[in-house]
PDB file of C-alpha atoms in Angstrom:
ATOM      1  CA  MET A 965      57.136 114.787  87.554  1.00  0.00           C
ATOM      2  CA  GLY A 966      53.830 116.070  88.862  1.00  0.00           C
ATOM      3  CA  HIS A 967      50.317 114.757  88.602  1.00  0.00           C
ATOM      4  CA  PRO A 968      48.127 115.508  85.598  1.00  0.00           C
ATOM      5  CA  ALA A 969      46.804 119.049  85.464  1.00  0.00           C
ATOM      6  CA  GLY A 970      43.477 119.432  87.199  1.00  0.00           C
ATOM      7  CA  ALA A 971      43.528 115.947  88.697  1.00  0.00           C
ATOM      8  CA  VAL A 972      42.157 115.623  92.204  1.00  0.00           C
ATOM      9  CA  VAL A 973      42.948 112.152  93.449  1.00  0.00           C
ATOM     10  CA  GLN A 974      41.977 110.806  96.822  1.00  0.00           C
ATOM     11  CA  THR A 975      44.910 108.490  97.389  1.00  0.00           C
ATOM     12  CA  THR A 976      48.025 107.846  95.310  1.00  0.00           C
ATOM     13  CA  HIS A 977      47.940 110.668  92.811  1.00  0.00           C
ATOM     14  CA  LEU A 978      46.871 113.251  95.370  1.00  0.00           C
ATOM     15  CA  TRP A 979      50.552 113.499  96.163  1.00  0.00           C
ATOM     16  CA  GLY A 980      51.424 112.793  92.532  1.00  0.00           C
ATOM     17  CA  GLN A 981      55.041 112.567  91.473  1.00  0.00           C
ATOM     18  CA  LEU A 982      55.976 115.485  93.717  1.00  0.00           C
ATOM     19  CA  GLY A 983      59.653 115.231  93.016  1.00  0.00           C
ATOM     20  CA  LEU A 984      60.038 112.782  95.878  1.00  0.00           C
ATOM     21  CA  ARG A 985      62.937 111.060  94.117  1.00  0.00           C
ATOM     22  CA  GLU A 986      65.529 113.720  94.835  1.00  0.00           C
ATOM     23  CA  LEU A 987      69.281 113.259  94.915  1.00  0.00           C
ATOM     24  CA  VAL A 988      70.561 115.464  97.696  1.00  0.00           C
ATOM     25  CA  GLY A 989      73.932 113.958  98.562  1.00  0.00           C
ATOM     26  CA  SER A 990      75.182 112.980 101.971  1.00  0.00           C
ATOM     27  CA  TYR A 991      75.315 116.383 103.693  1.00  0.00           C
ATOM     28  CA  GLN A 992      78.884 116.160 104.917  1.00  0.00           C
ATOM     29  CA  PHE A 993      80.252 119.683 104.584  1.00  0.00           C
ATOM     30  CA  GLU A 994      80.009 122.845 106.635  1.00  0.00           C
ATOM     31  CA  GLU A 995      76.479 124.073 107.220  1.00  0.00           C
ATOM     32  CA  ILE A 996      75.416 127.355 105.618  1.00  0.00           C
ATOM     33  CA  LEU A 997      72.234 129.377 105.414  1.00  0.00           C
ATOM     34  CA  VAL A 998      71.442 131.048 102.107  1.00  0.00           C
ATOM     35  CA  SER A 999      69.421 134.210 102.517  1.00  0.00           C
ATOM     36  CA  GLY A1000      68.173 136.795 100.016  1.00  0.00           C
ATOM     37  CA  THR A1001      64.945 136.017  98.218  1.00  0.00           C
ATOM     38  CA  SER A1002      64.681 132.735 100.102  1.00  0.00           C
ATOM     39  CA  ASP A1003      64.013 134.734 103.263  1.00  0.00           C
ATOM     40  CA  ARG A1004      61.239 136.837 101.789  1.00  0.00           C
ATOM     41  CA  GLY A1005      58.578 137.061 104.469  1.00  0.00           C
ATOM     42  CA  PHE A1006      60.429 134.554 106.640  1.00  0.00           C
ATOM     43  CA  LYS A1007      59.590 135.021 110.316  1.00  0.00           C
ATOM     44  CA  SER A1008      62.055 132.769 112.041  1.00  0.00           C
ATOM     45  CA  HIS A1009      63.536 132.997 115.481  1.00  0.00           C
ATOM     46  CA  PRO A1010      67.304 133.448 115.790  1.00  0.00           C
ATOM     47  CA  PRO A1011      69.092 130.143 115.078  1.00  0.00           C
ATOM     48  CA  HIS A1012      69.848 129.338 118.710  1.00  0.00           C
ATOM     49  CA  HIS A1013      66.826 130.911 120.367  1.00  0.00           C
ATOM     50  CA  ARG A1014      65.051 128.516 122.702  1.00  0.00           C
ATOM     51  CA  SER A1015      61.654 128.744 124.258  1.00  0.00           C
ATOM     52  CA  GLU A1016      61.687 129.678 127.929  1.00  0.00           C
ATOM     53  CA  HIS A1017      60.835 126.072 128.790  1.00  0.00           C
ATOM     54  CA  SER A1018      63.175 124.280 126.373  1.00  0.00           C
ATOM     55  CA  ASP A1019      65.826 123.433 128.967  1.00  0.00           C
ATOM     56  CA  LYS A1020      63.403 121.853 131.401  1.00  0.00           C
ATOM     57  CA  GLY A1021      63.168 118.530 129.592  1.00  0.00           C
ATOM     58  CA  SER A1022      63.507 116.864 126.259  1.00  0.00           C
ATOM     59  CA  THR A1023      59.773 116.154 126.144  1.00  0.00           C
ATOM     60  CA  LEU A1024      59.266 119.810 125.176  1.00  0.00           C
ATOM     61  CA  ALA A1025      61.644 119.633 122.209  1.00  0.00           C
ATOM     62  CA  ARG A1026      60.285 119.933 118.692  1.00  0.00           C
ATOM     63  CA  LYS A1027      59.280 116.545 117.311  1.00  0.00           C
ATOM     64  CA  ILE A1028      60.504 115.431 113.888  1.00  0.00           C
ATOM     65  CA  THR A1029      58.079 113.258 111.921  1.00  0.00           C
ATOM     66  CA  VAL A1030      59.163 111.526 108.710  1.00  0.00           C
ATOM     67  CA  ASN A1031      56.407 111.009 106.136  1.00  0.00           C
ATOM     68  CA  ILE A1032      56.819 107.885 104.012  1.00  0.00           C
ATOM     69  CA  TYR A1033      54.765 106.975 100.914  1.00  0.00           C
ATOM     70  CA  MET A1034      55.727 103.497  99.768  1.00  0.00           C
ATOM     71  CA  THR A1035      54.777 100.226  98.113  1.00  0.00           C
ATOM     72  CA  LEU A1036      54.572  97.016 100.134  1.00  0.00           C
ATOM     73  CA  ASP A1037      58.133  96.195  99.111  1.00  0.00           C
ATOM     74  CA  GLY A1038      59.441  99.542 100.325  1.00  0.00           C
ATOM     75  CA  TYR A1039      59.781 101.603  97.147  1.00  0.00           C
ATOM     76  CA  GLY A1040      59.064 105.328  97.227  1.00  0.00           C
ATOM     77  CA  GLU A1041      56.939 105.285  94.091  1.00  0.00           C
ATOM     78  CA  PHE A1042      53.336 106.120  93.248  1.00  0.00           C
ATOM     79  CA  PRO A1043      51.989 103.168  91.220  1.00  0.00           C
ATOM     80  CA  LYS A1044      48.491 102.863  89.829  1.00  0.00           C
ATOM     81  CA  TYR A1045      46.132 100.267  91.314  1.00  0.00           C
ATOM     82  CA  PRO A1046      42.344  99.812  91.419  1.00  0.00           C
ATOM     83  CA  GLY A1047      40.857 102.855  93.130  1.00  0.00           C
ATOM     84  CA  SER A1048      44.021 104.955  93.062  1.00  0.00           C
ATOM     85  CA  ASP A1049      42.575 107.349  90.475  1.00  0.00           C
ATOM     86  CA  ILE A1050      39.296 108.042  92.258  1.00  0.00           C
ATOM     87  CA  GLN A1051      38.646 111.764  92.170  1.00  0.00           C
ATOM     88  CA  SER A1052      37.002 113.546  95.066  1.00  0.00           C
ATOM     89  CA  LYS A1053      36.250 117.055  96.234  1.00  0.00           C
ATOM     90  CA  GLU A1054      36.802 115.914  99.810  1.00  0.00           C
ATOM     91  CA  PRO A1055      40.117 114.813 101.336  1.00  0.00           C
ATOM     92  CA  GLY A1056      40.716 111.124 101.826  1.00  0.00           C
ATOM     93  CA  GLU A1057      41.389 109.695 105.265  1.00  0.00           C
ATOM     94  CA  GLY A1058      45.062 109.232 104.463  1.00  0.00           C
ATOM     95  CA  PHE A1059      45.550 112.867 103.472  1.00  0.00           C
ATOM     96  CA  THR A1060      43.629 113.983 106.538  1.00  0.00           C
ATOM     97  CA  ASP A1061      45.869 111.970 108.861  1.00  0.00           C
ATOM     98  CA  MET A1062      49.127 112.899 107.128  1.00  0.00           C
ATOM     99  CA  TRP A1063      48.393 116.612 106.810  1.00  0.00           C
ATOM    100  CA  ILE A1064      45.086 118.196 107.804  1.00  0.00           C
ATOM    101  CA  ASN A1065      45.065 116.921 111.385  1.00  0.00           C
ATOM    102  CA  ARG A1066      48.572 118.306 111.874  1.00  0.00           C
ATOM    103  CA  TYR A1067      48.132 121.871 110.650  1.00  0.00           C
ATOM    104  CA  ASP A1068      47.941 123.226 114.198  1.00  0.00           C
ATOM    105  CA  SER A1069      50.907 121.298 115.601  1.00  0.00           C
ATOM    106  CA  VAL A1070      53.421 121.744 112.742  1.00  0.00           C
ATOM    107  CA  ASP A1071      55.072 124.929 111.522  1.00  0.00           C
ATOM    108  CA  THR A1072      58.100 123.595 109.602  1.00  0.00           C
ATOM    109  CA  VAL A1073      58.450 121.219 106.639  1.00  0.00           C
ATOM    110  CA  LEU A1074      61.824 119.897 105.509  1.00  0.00           C
ATOM    111  CA  TYR A1075      62.407 118.918 101.864  1.00  0.00           C
ATOM    112  CA  GLY A1076      65.098 117.796  99.481  1.00  0.00           C
ATOM    113  CA  ARG A1077      65.537 120.001  96.422  1.00  0.00           C
ATOM    114  CA  ARG A1078      63.340 118.075  93.994  1.00  0.00           C
ATOM    115  CA  SER A1079      60.493 117.544  96.438  1.00  0.00           C
ATOM    116  CA  PHE A1080      60.674 121.253  97.342  1.00  0.00           C
ATOM    117  CA  GLU A1081      60.511 122.319  93.697  1.00  0.00           C
ATOM    118  CA  GLY A1082      57.685 119.861  93.035  1.00  0.00           C
ATOM    119  CA  HIS A1083      55.611 121.208  95.925  1.00  0.00           C
ATOM    120  CA  LEU A1084      56.264 124.792  94.818  1.00  0.00           C
ATOM    121  CA  ALA A1085      55.155 123.994  91.278  1.00  0.00           C
ATOM    122  CA  TYR A1086      51.971 122.125  92.228  1.00  0.00           C
ATOM    123  CA  HIS A1087      51.008 123.011  95.792  1.00  0.00           C
ATOM    124  CA  SER A1088      51.809 126.663  96.418  1.00  0.00           C
ATOM    125  CA  GLU A1089      48.649 128.764  96.426  1.00  0.00           C
ATOM    126  CA  SER A1090      49.812 130.652  93.325  1.00  0.00           C
ATOM    127  CA  ALA A1091      49.844 127.336  91.425  1.00  0.00           C
ATOM    128  CA  ARG A1092      46.256 126.451  92.301  1.00  0.00           C
ATOM    129  CA  LYS A1093      43.503 126.343  89.702  1.00  0.00           C
ATOM    130  CA  PRO A1094      40.007 127.717  90.407  1.00  0.00           C
ATOM    131  CA  SER A1095      38.593 124.219  89.920  1.00  0.00           C
ATOM    132  CA  ASP A1096      40.742 122.724  92.703  1.00  0.00           C
ATOM    133  CA  PRO A1097      38.773 121.660  95.795  1.00  0.00           C
ATOM    134  CA  LYS A1098      38.686 123.784  98.902  1.00  0.00           C
ATOM    135  CA  TYR A1099      40.844 121.431 100.977  1.00  0.00           C
ATOM    136  CA  LEU A1100      43.731 121.710  98.500  1.00  0.00           C
ATOM    137  CA  PHE A1101      43.594 125.505  98.745  1.00  0.00           C
ATOM    138  CA  GLU A1102      43.772 125.104 102.525  1.00  0.00           C
ATOM    139  CA  PHE A1103      46.748 122.775 102.097  1.00  0.00           C
ATOM    140  CA  SER A1104      48.467 125.368  99.905  1.00  0.00           C
ATOM    141  CA  ARG A1105      47.857 128.130 102.432  1.00  0.00           C
ATOM    142  CA  PHE A1106      49.324 125.895 105.137  1.00  0.00           C
ATOM    143  CA  LEU A1107      52.465 125.307 103.045  1.00  0.00           C
ATOM    144  CA  ASP A1108      52.773 128.995 102.151  1.00  0.00           C
ATOM    145  CA  ARG A1109      52.756 130.118 105.780  1.00  0.00           C
ATOM    146  CA  THR A1110      54.873 127.225 107.033  1.00  0.00           C
ATOM    147  CA  GLN A1111      58.638 127.534 107.436  1.00  0.00           C
ATOM    148  CA  LYS A1112      60.154 125.469 104.635  1.00  0.00           C
ATOM    149  CA  ILE A1113      63.690 124.087 104.897  1.00  0.00           C
ATOM    150  CA  VAL A1114      65.201 122.795 101.648  1.00  0.00           C
ATOM    151  CA  LEU A1115      68.401 120.745 101.849  1.00  0.00           C
ATOM    152  CA  SER A1116      70.379 121.242  98.675  1.00  0.00           C
ATOM    153  CA  HIS A1117      73.965 121.501  97.463  1.00  0.00           C
ATOM    154  CA  SER A1118      72.996 123.276  94.250  1.00  0.00           C
ATOM    155  CA  LEU A1119      69.986 125.504  94.937  1.00  0.00           C
ATOM    156  CA  LYS A1120      71.045 129.124  95.480  1.00  0.00           C
ATOM    157  CA  LYS A1121      67.748 130.908  96.022  1.00  0.00           C
ATOM    158  CA  THR A1122      64.019 130.365  96.013  1.00  0.00           C
ATOM    159  CA  GLU A1123      61.083 132.671  95.520  1.00  0.00           C
ATOM    160  CA  TRP A1124      58.730 130.688  97.778  1.00  0.00           C
ATOM    161  CA  GLN A1125      57.923 132.733 100.851  1.00  0.00           C
ATOM    162  CA  ASN A1126      59.052 131.561 104.283  1.00  0.00           C
ATOM    163  CA  SER A1127      61.782 129.277 102.946  1.00  0.00           C
ATOM    164  CA  ARG A1128      65.424 128.646 103.813  1.00  0.00           C
ATOM    165  CA  ILE A1129      68.138 126.748 101.969  1.00  0.00           C
ATOM    166  CA  MET A1130      70.525 124.761 104.128  1.00  0.00           C
ATOM    167  CA  LYS A1131      73.332 122.295 103.524  1.00  0.00           C
ATOM    168  CA  GLY A1132      75.926 120.583 105.633  1.00  0.00           C
ATOM    169  CA  ASN A1133      76.050 117.857 108.248  1.00  0.00           C
ATOM    170  CA  LEU A1134      72.516 116.529 108.599  1.00  0.00           C
ATOM    171  CA  ASN A1135      72.872 115.776 112.318  1.00  0.00           C
ATOM    172  CA  ARG A1136      73.927 119.369 112.981  1.00  0.00           C
ATOM    173  CA  ILE A1137      71.113 120.787 110.873  1.00  0.00           C
ATOM    174  CA  VAL A1138      68.538 118.717 112.749  1.00  0.00           C
ATOM    175  CA  ALA A1139      70.041 119.675 116.124  1.00  0.00           C
ATOM    176  CA  ARG A1140      69.912 123.331 115.136  1.00  0.00           C
ATOM    177  CA  LEU A1141      66.281 123.141 114.036  1.00  0.00           C
ATOM    178  CA  LYS A1142      65.285 121.384 117.254  1.00  0.00           C
ATOM    179  CA  ARG A1143      66.926 124.174 119.254  1.00  0.00           C
ATOM    180  CA  GLU A1144      64.914 126.838 117.486  1.00  0.00           C
ATOM    181  CA  GLN A1145      61.641 127.857 119.037  1.00  0.00           C
ATOM    182  CA  GLY A1146      58.660 126.540 117.153  1.00  0.00           C
ATOM    183  CA  LYS A1147      56.197 123.739 116.636  1.00  0.00           C
ATOM    184  CA  ASP A1148      56.859 120.260 115.268  1.00  0.00           C
ATOM    185  CA  ILE A1149      58.641 119.458 111.997  1.00  0.00           C
ATOM    186  CA  ILE A1150      57.616 117.214 109.095  1.00  0.00           C
ATOM    187  CA  VAL A1151      60.209 115.655 106.789  1.00  0.00           C
ATOM    188  CA  ASP A1152      58.473 115.237 103.426  1.00  0.00           C
ATOM    189  CA  ALA A1153      61.269 114.109 101.140  1.00  0.00           C
ATOM    190  CA  GLY A1154      62.313 111.325  98.816  1.00  0.00           C
ATOM    191  CA  PRO A1155      63.750 107.920  99.709  1.00  0.00           C
ATOM    192  CA  LEU A1156      67.428 108.900  99.660  1.00  0.00           C
ATOM    193  CA  LEU A1157      67.024 111.719 102.161  1.00  0.00           C
ATOM    194  CA  VAL A1158      64.608 109.676 104.266  1.00  0.00           C
ATOM    195  CA  GLN A1159      67.225 106.906 104.349  1.00  0.00           C
ATOM    196  CA  GLU A1160      69.627 109.383 105.930  1.00  0.00           C
ATOM    197  CA  PHE A1161      67.113 110.168 108.687  1.00  0.00           C
ATOM    198  CA  ILE A1162      66.463 106.463 109.286  1.00  0.00           C
ATOM    199  CA  GLN A1163      70.134 105.443 109.353  1.00  0.00           C
ATOM    200  CA  ARG A1164      71.078 108.283 111.695  1.00  0.00           C
ATOM    201  CA  GLY A1165      68.087 107.755 114.000  1.00  0.00           C
ATOM    202  CA  LEU A1166      66.961 111.380 113.627  1.00  0.00           C
ATOM    203  CA  ALA A1167      63.194 110.817 113.431  1.00  0.00           C
ATOM    204  CA  ASP A1168      61.000 110.855 116.516  1.00  0.00           C
ATOM    205  CA  ASP A1169      58.170 109.149 114.667  1.00  0.00           C
ATOM    206  CA  TYR A1170      57.147 107.860 111.234  1.00  0.00           C
ATOM    207  CA  ARG A1171      53.845 108.147 109.400  1.00  0.00           C
ATOM    208  CA  MET A1172      53.688 105.647 106.558  1.00  0.00           C
ATOM    209  CA  MET A1173      51.200 105.435 103.726  1.00  0.00           C
ATOM    210  CA  VAL A1174      51.579 101.945 102.224  1.00  0.00           C
ATOM    211  CA  TRP A1175      50.167 101.289  98.754  1.00  0.00           C
ATOM    212  CA  PRO A1176      48.748  97.771  98.080  1.00  0.00           C
ATOM    213  CA  VAL A1177      51.349  97.063  95.398  1.00  0.00           C
ATOM    214  CA  ILE A1178      54.513  94.962  95.132  1.00  0.00           C
ATOM    215  CA  LEU A1179      56.460  96.986  92.569  1.00  0.00           C
ATOM    216  CA  GLY A1180      59.970  95.558  92.433  1.00  0.00           C
ATOM    217  CA  ARG A1181      61.670  98.707  91.170  1.00  0.00           C
ATOM    218  CA  GLY A1182      62.392 102.333  91.999  1.00  0.00           C
ATOM    219  CA  LYS A1183      64.059 104.172  94.847  1.00  0.00           C
ATOM    220  CA  HIS A1184      64.061 102.132  98.041  1.00  0.00           C
ATOM    221  CA  TYR A1185      63.470 103.576 101.506  1.00  0.00           C
ATOM    222  CA  TRP A1186      65.345 100.847 103.335  1.00  0.00           C
ATOM    223  CA  GLY A1187      69.122 100.546 103.266  1.00  0.00           C
ATOM    224  CA  SER A1188      71.899  99.126 105.381  1.00  0.00           C
ATOM    225  CA  MET A1189      71.886 100.034 109.069  1.00  0.00           C
ATOM    226  CA  LEU A1190      74.708 100.369 111.560  1.00  0.00           C
ATOM    227  CA  LYS A1191      72.423  99.175 114.349  1.00  0.00           C
ATOM    228  CA  GLN A1192      68.859  98.083 114.907  1.00  0.00           C
ATOM    229  CA  GLN A1193      66.163 100.660 115.571  1.00  0.00           C
ATOM    230  CA  THR A1194      63.105  99.519 117.493  1.00  0.00           C
ATOM    231  CA  LEU A1195      59.765 101.252 116.995  1.00  0.00           C
ATOM    232  CA  ASN A1196      56.512 101.358 118.923  1.00  0.00           C
ATOM    233  CA  LEU A1197      53.310 101.024 116.891  1.00  0.00           C
ATOM    234  CA  LEU A1198      50.909 103.853 117.756  1.00  0.00           C
ATOM    235  CA  SER A1199      48.167 103.226 115.225  1.00  0.00           C
ATOM    236  CA  VAL A1200      47.238 101.331 112.071  1.00  0.00           C
ATOM    237  CA  LYS A1201      44.348 102.067 109.715  1.00  0.00           C
ATOM    238  CA  SER A1202      43.088 100.206 106.675  1.00  0.00           C
ATOM    239  CA  LEU A1203      41.792 102.563 103.987  1.00  0.00           C
ATOM    240  CA  LYS A1204      39.108 102.041 101.350  1.00  0.00           C
ATOM    241  CA  GLN A1205      41.351 101.059  98.459  1.00  0.00           C
ATOM    242  CA  GLY A1206      43.544  98.693 100.461  1.00  0.00           C
ATOM    243  CA  GLU A1207      46.156 101.192 101.603  1.00  0.00           C
ATOM    244  CA  LEU A1208      47.534 101.076 105.126  1.00  0.00           C
ATOM    245  CA  MET A1209      48.262 104.066 107.359  1.00  0.00           C
ATOM    246  CA  LEU A1210      50.936 103.197 109.935  1.00  0.00           C
ATOM    247  CA  HIS A1211      52.170 105.434 112.742  1.00  0.00           C
ATOM    248  CA  TYR A1212      55.281 104.401 114.666  1.00  0.00           C
ATOM    249  CA  GLU A1213      57.332 106.226 117.272  1.00  0.00           C
ATOM    250  CA  THR A1214      61.039 105.697 117.851  1.00  0.00           C
ATOM    251  CA  ILE A1215      61.998 104.037 121.125  1.00  0.00           C
ATOM    252  CA  ARG A1216      64.937 106.014 122.506  1.00  0.00           C
TER     253      ARG A1216
END
């Protein structure tokens, strides 16, 4: 996993193989919070602390956005295609929409174990190389200061600052996080965990980066559903190399 050392790629390989193919199970046992080194520098509010306005309406609740990076046929892979390896010192429009424009409104990122470990290895500030462009250093500083939730049955501790390890019933974990005071939450995980959010209707909106490739293999985002979910299209952008940026909100 991981993109080639020193590579700065505008589209596909900018995210690289960030461990987004994690196997995190079905989250069906009692929720726990692992502390210790995982809480180093963690400045969280008490688990059930609400903002003074949180009971006045659901519109003030923290929003959960699921990031999806997929091929046209719905696979969570990062294939090569013409233009996907273009290197740039400036962020591409897709990266800007998915991340940079949201730095001020998001203070929590939720991962599966492998995606968490991949981001720590490649995108923490301590992992940066002097030759990396300025915007990637800014991205790393954003991740370092952000509250990071990693859902894992096996991980016992982490040295990444401002991180928590949680496991248990996914609906209860999400409800707990939405009760905590804070800004919005991004789910940046692999297809199996994203499937759980889709099937349970836990996402408030989806931001999808669609690669111009029909791949036919890999981990699929879409699985069986108990009931239909209807979405409202907020925006669509066509990018330089044929990628599509889609933004949908869930109709409740």
